[in-house]
């Protein structure tokens, strides 16, 4: 029994751990990085240091706490705590800071200044002195690589441009960005929106009305054609079935013709009368009754406790 | 001690509805009561007006912000229920129920009636153009225009995508006009028809086979969804519901979709849409304009439906002509618009039963408005 409880607890713990991971950090992506920061975004101490932006692509809140940021994934495959020591360039995001909670589709900036004592968002490595040209984020257990972004290090050290995803969260489309957008979307182009174009090209809505009505008519004309085809094929099928079941004779043909004429002459009143009769027939069915008519009082089988008069409060009578 | 009680009472009063009440709240509560009265006394769309009216009362009881009470406050129960409106997943569920309730036989037996359903969608685009002229953005104009489709779920679906800020006004406007179909449509129908046209008798519809009924939703979804993929949420659910009904082997699913499911969603959508009409958001000049534009689009939709039937009659032989009194049913207020055709027809000929004939354009209107919503979505979203 004890072992059963143990397994149950273990299973529950795994389930909780799995579900927490499942709905959280997997959706994080590196979005933008700047290395040569001369007069750009400054940290809370007013220093211009390299920074990296992470984007939460999910539609739910994600907590970064416990995850690792690193520029060196050595030891990653072996797990984080080989011999109880965390790898040197791995920065563990503190669990005590509520600011590591990222609401849906939001951004967070980390300063890559090798000054972890400066605060939660200052990591323990600096890309300017790093041997690698990538940055990675690793799950809290150190075993899952959530995202890894390579960047053109040599160029980034020489230029003041930032590098990142041209569309937020789309990792296969990276490049140098025209504008710095730490903490906000990388998409800053001022292209005309669909709505603005429509307002410019069709200010009175006439074009849209013509196109839309044409499409509505086209859709319904297609259905009309389909229904016509239905009618035609069912008529053919009915004729074919009629031929199969009854060989045509002169008398039959005359009968059919006569019936057809009768149908055509069916008045609205007749149709309504038939419909009413059918309705009554199908809807008036009810439980079978005894069919016994009697003047005798029906026998009572209920017990006195259910008598209504006993459950009612009586008005007290004043005795004289 | 006295001071303590006094302060406590003052503080309590500050938290109460009386302490936060404004004229806007009182007006909106009165409108809610009026809606309930319309539903209960006049029986105008009671299934919609009663929940919406009650929702208006709930949504306009004043309270202090930050207590997670209101429909717009994160974490509030009403906010969670409202989620289905914001994200637009109630309307497709309602369409599922509508599909499982609707008998398309009238349409299948007389296919030309489907064109009437297409013509009546003109109201949507007339309102769109007018809204643009009045200074609304194209997205807002599209959401407002769909009121002319006379389809509450479609209006909510489209406004949740195109103009969420106007959704309360658009939804209430759409449902109000749907409820007022018997009041709005008859004068327009009479205006555009003469005595002779109102007496036209239509041929009785032919019997439709089971095979045709089963094939209809399958072919329709393929034809319409390939043409307007953005209409899939509505059209897909509509035809899926109809397939459940007609295939004959999923009776339990069809019963659930057309019974408990649609009832539950109707309650939630009605109540939360009503609650979303908080005075501070709702009582604006824009809302009044939306109501005016909604009425305009409804009138245009009815008129174009009737006029299109008259136009169609020019090409039809004697005996095959369509009574223009069923033109109004091209809007998708099912089955109210068809009932209006029937009632109007009976006024002029007690033996002319137009109900079944009017159901054709009426269900075509449902398809047409869903297609129109899909087009607007693809152009504007």
XYZ file of N, CA, C and O in Angstrom, chain A residues 72-195:
496
model
N 26.973 29.178 -23.515
C 27.800 27.979 -23.646
C 26.986 26.771 -23.164
O 26.739 26.617 -21.958
N 26.566 25.986 -24.096
C 25.692 24.858 -23.725
C 26.491 23.603 -23.362
O 25.920 22.518 -23.271
N 27.792 23.738 -23.140
C 28.599 22.575 -22.751
C 28.026 21.992 -21.457
O 27.731 22.728 -20.516
N 27.874 20.704 -21.461
C 27.325 20.078 -20.259
C 25.822 19.974 -20.296
O 25.205 19.376 -19.415
N 25.262 20.560 -21.336
C 23.803 20.547 -21.450
C 23.249 19.124 -21.528
O 22.328 18.760 -20.816
N 23.898 18.308 -22.390
C 23.398 16.952 -22.591
C 23.474 16.128 -21.303
O 22.633 15.276 -21.055
N 24.477 16.427 -20.460
C 24.645 15.644 -19.236
C 23.701 16.103 -18.127
O 23.649 15.498 -17.061
N 22.998 17.178 -18.357
C 22.146 17.700 -17.288
C 22.917 18.742 -16.523
O 24.156 18.793 -16.569
N 22.230 19.575 -15.811
C 22.861 20.762 -15.224
C 23.780 20.474 -14.041
O 24.813 21.080 -13.883
N 23.384 19.549 -13.206
C 24.090 19.441 -11.938
C 25.042 18.262 -11.883
O 24.906 17.367 -11.057
N 25.958 18.279 -12.786
C 26.928 17.196 -12.762
C 27.888 17.474 -11.604
O 28.586 18.492 -11.585
N 27.853 16.606 -10.629
C 28.689 16.826 -9.447
C 28.152 17.940 -8.565
O 28.865 18.494 -7.746
N 26.896 18.314 -8.757
C 26.254 19.315 -7.910
C 26.648 20.737 -8.256
O 26.252 21.687 -7.591
N 27.425 20.902 -9.311
C 27.873 22.257 -9.676
C 27.232 22.658 -11.001
O 27.229 21.892 -11.951
N 26.699 23.856 -11.052
C 26.097 24.331 -12.295
C 27.206 24.820 -13.221
O 28.188 25.404 -12.756
N 27.095 24.592 -14.523
C 28.129 25.041 -15.456
C 28.375 26.542 -15.333
O 27.468 27.305 -14.980
N 29.571 26.934 -15.668
C 30.037 28.285 -15.368
C 29.196 29.404 -16.006
O 28.791 30.342 -15.360
N 28.939 29.279 -17.259
C 28.245 30.368 -17.954
C 26.727 30.210 -17.968
O 26.067 30.766 -18.823
N 26.258 29.450 -17.071
C 24.805 29.284 -17.007
C 24.251 30.240 -15.964
O 24.624 30.182 -14.798
N 23.325 31.088 -16.408
C 22.715 32.028 -15.464
C 21.310 31.544 -15.116
O 20.443 31.446 -15.990
N 21.130 31.246 -13.853
C 19.819 30.771 -13.423
C 18.943 31.967 -13.054
O 19.309 32.773 -12.189
N 17.780 32.073 -13.675
C 16.882 33.203 -13.405
C 16.241 32.978 -12.039
O 15.641 31.925 -11.804
N 16.372 33.951 -11.134
C 15.878 33.743 -9.762
C 14.374 33.466 -9.708
O 13.604 33.966 -10.532
N 14.003 32.688 -8.707
C 12.595 32.316 -8.587
C 11.804 33.304 -7.739
O 10.598 33.197 -7.622
N 12.491 34.225 -7.130
C 11.821 35.088 -6.152
C 11.282 36.387 -6.749
O 10.608 37.140 -6.055
N 11.560 36.632 -8.006
C 11.162 37.909 -8.606
C 9.871 37.738 -9.406
O 9.819 36.957 -10.364
N 8.834 38.482 -9.018
C 7.547 38.324 -9.726
C 7.613 38.883 -11.150
O 6.770 38.581 -11.987
N 8.634 39.704 -11.412
C 8.747 40.288 -12.751
C 9.154 39.279 -13.816
O 9.195 39.602 -15.001
N 9.490 38.068 -13.380
C 9.828 37.041 -14.386
C 8.573 36.417 -14.991
O 8.660 35.605 -15.896
N 7.409 36.796 -14.477
C 6.143 36.358 -15.077
C 5.907 37.130 -16.364
O 5.885 38.365 -16.352
N 5.735 36.430 -17.457
C 5.503 37.113 -18.734
C 4.067 36.875 -19.194
O 3.717 35.745 -19.543
N 3.225 37.904 -19.202
C 1.872 37.727 -19.736
C 1.929 37.332 -21.218
O 2.994 37.421 -21.848
N 0.799 36.910 -21.743
C 0.760 36.427 -23.126
C 1.281 37.462 -24.127
O 1.025 38.635 -24.011
N 2.079 36.997 -25.083
C 2.597 37.798 -26.192
C 3.329 39.057 -25.711
O 3.133 40.147 -26.255
N 4.133 38.910 -24.670
C 4.887 40.075 -24.194
C 6.393 39.810 -24.301
O 6.813 38.707 -24.654
N 7.170 40.820 -23.976
C 8.620 40.785 -24.174
C 9.316 41.081 -22.842
O 8.783 41.789 -21.997
N 10.533 40.567 -22.712
C 11.312 40.839 -21.505
C 12.769 41.023 -21.956
O 13.214 40.372 -22.916
N 13.471 41.927 -21.303
C 14.853 42.221 -21.719
C 15.826 41.810 -20.611
O 15.599 42.108 -19.441
N 16.891 41.122 -20.997
C 17.976 40.760 -20.077
C 19.238 41.500 -20.508
O 19.502 41.624 -21.718
N 19.982 41.992 -19.516
C 21.237 42.694 -19.810
C 22.370 41.682 -19.780
O 22.545 40.972 -18.773
N 23.141 41.626 -20.850
C 24.227 40.640 -20.960
C 25.528 41.318 -20.528
O 26.375 41.670 -21.343
N 25.670 41.554 -19.234
C 26.780 42.357 -18.749
C 27.692 41.618 -17.766
O 28.571 42.222 -17.155
N 27.465 40.342 -17.567
C 28.254 39.538 -16.614
C 28.236 40.150 -15.209
O 29.231 40.123 -14.496
N 27.116 40.717 -14.851
C 26.972 41.321 -13.521
C 25.716 40.774 -12.851
O 24.731 41.507 -12.650
N 25.719 39.508 -12.479
C 24.481 38.925 -11.921
C 24.054 39.528 -10.590
O 22.895 39.407 -10.210
N 24.987 40.204 -9.915
C 24.625 40.791 -8.621
C 23.833 42.090 -8.788
O 23.297 42.625 -7.826
N 23.750 42.592 -10.008
C 23.039 43.843 -10.254
C 21.517 43.658 -10.251
O 20.776 44.616 -10.244
N 21.053 42.435 -10.346
C 19.600 42.206 -10.329
C 19.193 41.001 -11.152
O 20.024 40.382 -11.837
N 17.919 40.702 -11.079
C 17.372 39.512 -11.752
C 17.695 39.481 -13.244
O 17.959 38.417 -13.810
N 17.661 40.648 -13.866
C 17.767 40.678 -15.326
C 19.196 40.963 -15.828
O 19.383 41.399 -16.962
N 20.165 40.741 -14.980
C 21.569 40.875 -15.381
C 22.196 39.490 -15.319
O 22.242 38.881 -14.249
N 22.681 39.000 -16.450
C 23.177 37.619 -16.509
C 24.674 37.564 -16.154
O 25.328 38.608 -16.008
N 25.215 36.352 -16.065
C 26.614 36.195 -15.625
C 27.592 35.973 -16.784
O 28.648 35.410 -16.604
N 27.196 36.400 -17.975
C 28.129 36.312 -19.108
C 27.969 37.538 -19.993
O 26.962 38.260 -19.896
N 28.956 37.746 -20.825
C 28.946 38.924 -21.699
C 29.307 38.461 -23.114
O 30.381 37.869 -23.309
N 28.488 38.698 -24.085
C 28.774 38.197 -25.449
C 30.031 38.820 -26.058
O 30.630 38.259 -26.964
N 30.448 39.971 -25.552
C 31.635 40.614 -26.105
C 32.897 39.812 -25.781
O 33.874 39.852 -26.515
N 32.844 39.088 -24.670
C 34.009 38.281 -24.283
C 33.736 36.784 -24.465
O 34.563 35.951 -24.104
N 32.588 36.478 -24.971
C 32.194 35.076 -25.110
C 32.966 34.390 -26.243
O 33.344 35.029 -27.228
N 33.157 33.078 -26.073
C 33.857 32.326 -27.121
C 32.890 31.870 -28.210
O 33.289 31.438 -29.282
N 31.606 31.909 -27.903
C 30.609 31.397 -28.858
C 29.873 32.554 -29.521
O 30.041 33.722 -29.149
N 29.042 32.202 -30.478
C 28.228 33.223 -31.152
C 26.739 32.864 -31.072
O 25.998 32.983 -32.040
N 26.347 32.396 -29.938
C 24.924 32.087 -29.759
C 24.517 32.375 -28.322
O 25.360 32.547 -27.432
N 23.234 32.385 -28.133
C 22.680 32.503 -26.778
C 21.553 31.481 -26.680
O 20.832 31.245 -27.671
N 21.444 30.856 -25.511
C 20.450 29.785 -25.375
C 19.665 29.949 -24.092
O 20.140 30.545 -23.125
N 18.470 29.402 -24.127
C 17.664 29.332 -22.902
C 17.326 27.862 -22.664
O 16.918 27.145 -23.589
N 17.549 27.451 -21.426
C 17.419 26.036 -21.074
C 16.408 25.898 -19.933
O 16.313 26.780 -19.069
N 15.686 24.813 -19.959
C 14.630 24.608 -18.958
C 15.211 24.478 -17.550
O 16.416 24.266 -17.372
N 14.320 24.571 -16.558
C 14.751 24.582 -15.158
C 15.490 23.308 -14.762
O 16.364 23.345 -13.897
N 15.167 22.187 -15.393
C 15.870 20.950 -15.036
C 17.173 20.791 -15.823
O 17.886 19.802 -15.665
N 17.465 21.753 -16.676
C 18.720 21.747 -17.409
C 18.799 20.739 -18.529
O 19.870 20.516 -19.093
N 17.690 20.151 -18.877
C 17.747 19.073 -19.868
C 17.079 19.414 -21.193
O 17.241 18.694 -22.167
N 16.303 20.477 -21.206
C 15.595 20.818 -22.450
C 16.053 22.165 -22.979
O 15.997 23.174 -22.260
N 16.481 22.139 -24.211
C 16.885 23.388 -24.853
C 15.619 24.044 -25.409
O 14.982 23.520 -26.322
N 15.243 25.155 -24.828
C 13.984 25.802 -25.248
C 14.197 26.574 -26.543
O 13.442 26.459 -27.491
N 15.256 27.378 -26.570
C 15.551 28.126 -27.798
C 17.039 28.466 -27.830
O 17.669 28.636 -26.773
N 17.559 28.542 -29.041
C 18.968 28.904 -29.209
C 19.052 29.815 -30.428
O 18.511 29.480 -31.483
N 19.661 30.991 -30.247
C 19.749 31.910 -31.383
C 21.220 32.187 -31.709
O 21.976 32.654 -30.846
N 21.591 31.894 -32.950
C 22.928 32.262 -33.435
C 22.862 33.699 -33.925
O 21.850 34.139 -34.449
N 23.961 34.429 -33.764
C 23.993 35.800 -34.273
C 25.368 36.053 -34.900
O 26.372 35.429 -34.510
N 25.444 36.954 -35.877
C 26.729 37.257 -36.517
C 27.577 38.122 -35.576
O 27.495 39.352 -35.610
N 28.332 37.463 -34.750
C 29.019 38.144 -33.653
C 29.966 39.258 -34.115
O 29.927 40.383 -33.610
N 30.803 38.919 -35.128
C 31.798 39.904 -35.582
C 31.123 41.191 -36.045
O 31.540 42.291 -35.710
N 30.057 40.995 -36.830
C 29.352 42.170 -37.351
C 28.667 42.945 -36.233
O 28.628 44.171 -36.228
N 28.116 42.213 -35.287
C 27.384 42.877 -34.205
C 28.310 43.677 -33.297
O 27.901 44.696 -32.728
N 29.546 43.212 -33.188
C 30.490 43.951 -32.338
C 30.896 45.262 -33.012
O 31.155 46.268 -32.360
N 30.875 45.243 -34.359
C 31.290 46.433 -35.104
C 30.161 47.422 -35.379
O 30.405 48.570 -35.706
N 28.942 46.950 -35.323
C 27.837 47.833 -35.724
C 26.917 48.131 -34.548
O 26.869 47.382 -33.569
N 26.165 49.206 -34.693
C 25.216 49.538 -33.620
C 23.816 49.017 -33.941
O 22.857 49.340 -33.259
N 23.724 48.230 -34.994
C 22.405 47.663 -35.337
C 22.106 46.471 -34.440
O 23.013 45.789 -33.963
N 20.851 46.218 -34.247
C 20.470 45.015 -33.494
C 20.117 43.906 -34.488
O 19.821 44.158 -35.659
N 20.162 42.701 -33.976
C 19.890 41.524 -34.805
C 18.716 40.773 -34.164
O 18.604 40.707 -32.930
N 17.841 40.234 -34.982
C 16.719 39.515 -34.375
C 15.760 38.963 -35.406
O 16.071 38.911 -36.608
N 14.597 38.567 -34.929
C 13.586 37.978 -35.808
C 12.820 39.103 -36.505
O 12.356 40.034 -35.841
N 12.680 38.976 -37.816
C 12.003 40.043 -38.564
C 10.512 40.063 -38.251
O 9.851 41.089 -38.354
N 10.007 38.890 -37.878
C 8.618 38.822 -37.389
C 8.677 38.167 -36.022
O 9.319 37.122 -35.874
N 8.003 38.739 -35.069
C 8.090 38.250 -33.697
C 7.815 36.754 -33.604
O 6.776 36.272 -34.072
N 8.745 36.038 -33.021
C 8.539 34.620 -32.734
C 8.759 33.684 -33.908
O 8.740 32.472 -33.739
N 8.962 34.219 -35.124
C 9.158 33.364 -36.314
C 10.668 33.156 -36.474
O 11.381 34.017 -37.002
N 11.160 32.010 -36.046
C 12.603 31.827 -35.899
C 13.352 31.629 -37.219
O 14.559 31.788 -37.267
N 12.638 31.248 -38.283
C 13.365 31.008 -39.533
C 13.507 32.267 -40.378
O 13.816 32.202 -41.561
N 13.247 33.403 -39.782
C 13.319 34.643 -40.540
C 14.034 35.709 -39.691
O 13.409 36.586 -39.112
N 15.381 35.582 -39.625
C 16.140 36.506 -38.775
C 17.027 37.407 -39.635
O 17.329 37.099 -40.783
N 17.428 38.528 -39.062
C 18.296 39.454 -39.792
C 18.537 40.708 -38.985
O 18.077 40.829 -37.837
N 19.249 41.656 -39.600
C 19.482 42.927 -38.917
C 18.196 43.753 -38.949
O 17.485 43.771 -39.955
N 17.950 44.429 -37.828
C 16.700 45.189 -37.726
C 16.972 46.673 -37.953
O 18.026 47.181 -37.580
N 16.003 47.336 -38.558
C 16.164 48.755 -38.858
C 16.025 49.629 -37.620
O 16.557 50.714 -37.540
N 15.245 49.135 -36.678
C 15.006 49.929 -35.473
C 15.266 49.084 -34.236
O 15.075 47.872 -34.275
N 15.634 49.745 -33.160
C 15.798 49.022 -31.892
C 14.434 48.966 -31.204
O 13.773 49.990 -31.062
N 14.049 47.778 -30.801
C 12.732 47.672 -30.153
C 12.821 46.821 -28.888
O 12.124 45.815 -28.771
N 13.676 47.178 -27.932
C 13.737 46.365 -26.714
C 12.418 46.452 -25.942
O 11.928 47.539 -25.663
N 11.829 45.302 -25.657
C 10.576 45.287 -24.891
C 9.333 45.502 -25.716
O 8.243 45.658 -25.167
N 9.500 45.513 -27.050
C 8.294 45.652 -27.881
C 8.498 44.913 -29.203
O 9.560 44.361 -29.463
N 7.447 44.932 -30.028
C 7.457 44.144 -31.264
C 8.554 44.590 -32.222
O 8.852 45.788 -32.333
N 9.112 43.629 -32.950
C 10.137 43.961 -33.948
C 9.524 44.488 -35.243
O 10.220 45.035 -36.081
N 8.245 44.267 -35.400
C 7.580 44.692 -36.641
C 7.204 46.160 -36.494
O 6.269 46.514 -35.786
N 7.959 46.989 -37.149
C 7.717 48.424 -37.009
C 7.422 49.085 -38.347
O 7.294 50.288 -38.422
N 7.314 48.264 -39.376
C 7.106 48.843 -40.703
C 5.775 49.572 -40.728
O 4.814 49.183 -40.078
N 5.724 50.620 -41.498
C 4.519 51.444 -41.551
C 3.751 51.178 -42.836
O 3.255 52.080 -43.473
N 3.664 49.898 -43.217
C 2.938 49.609 -44.464
C 1.440 49.842 -44.249
O 0.928 49.687 -43.135
N 0.760 50.184 -45.313
C -0.665 50.514 -45.239
C -1.461 49.256 -44.899
O -1.278 48.204 -45.514
N -2.322 49.365 -43.901
C -3.115 48.196 -43.515
C -4.227 47.942 -44.535
O -4.568 48.814 -45.337
N -4.774 46.752 -44.447
C -5.854 46.352 -45.342
C -7.012 47.344 -45.263
O -7.587 47.764 -46.256
N -7.293 47.718 -44.020
C -8.422 48.607 -43.775
C -8.184 50.002 -44.360
O -9.062 50.594 -44.987
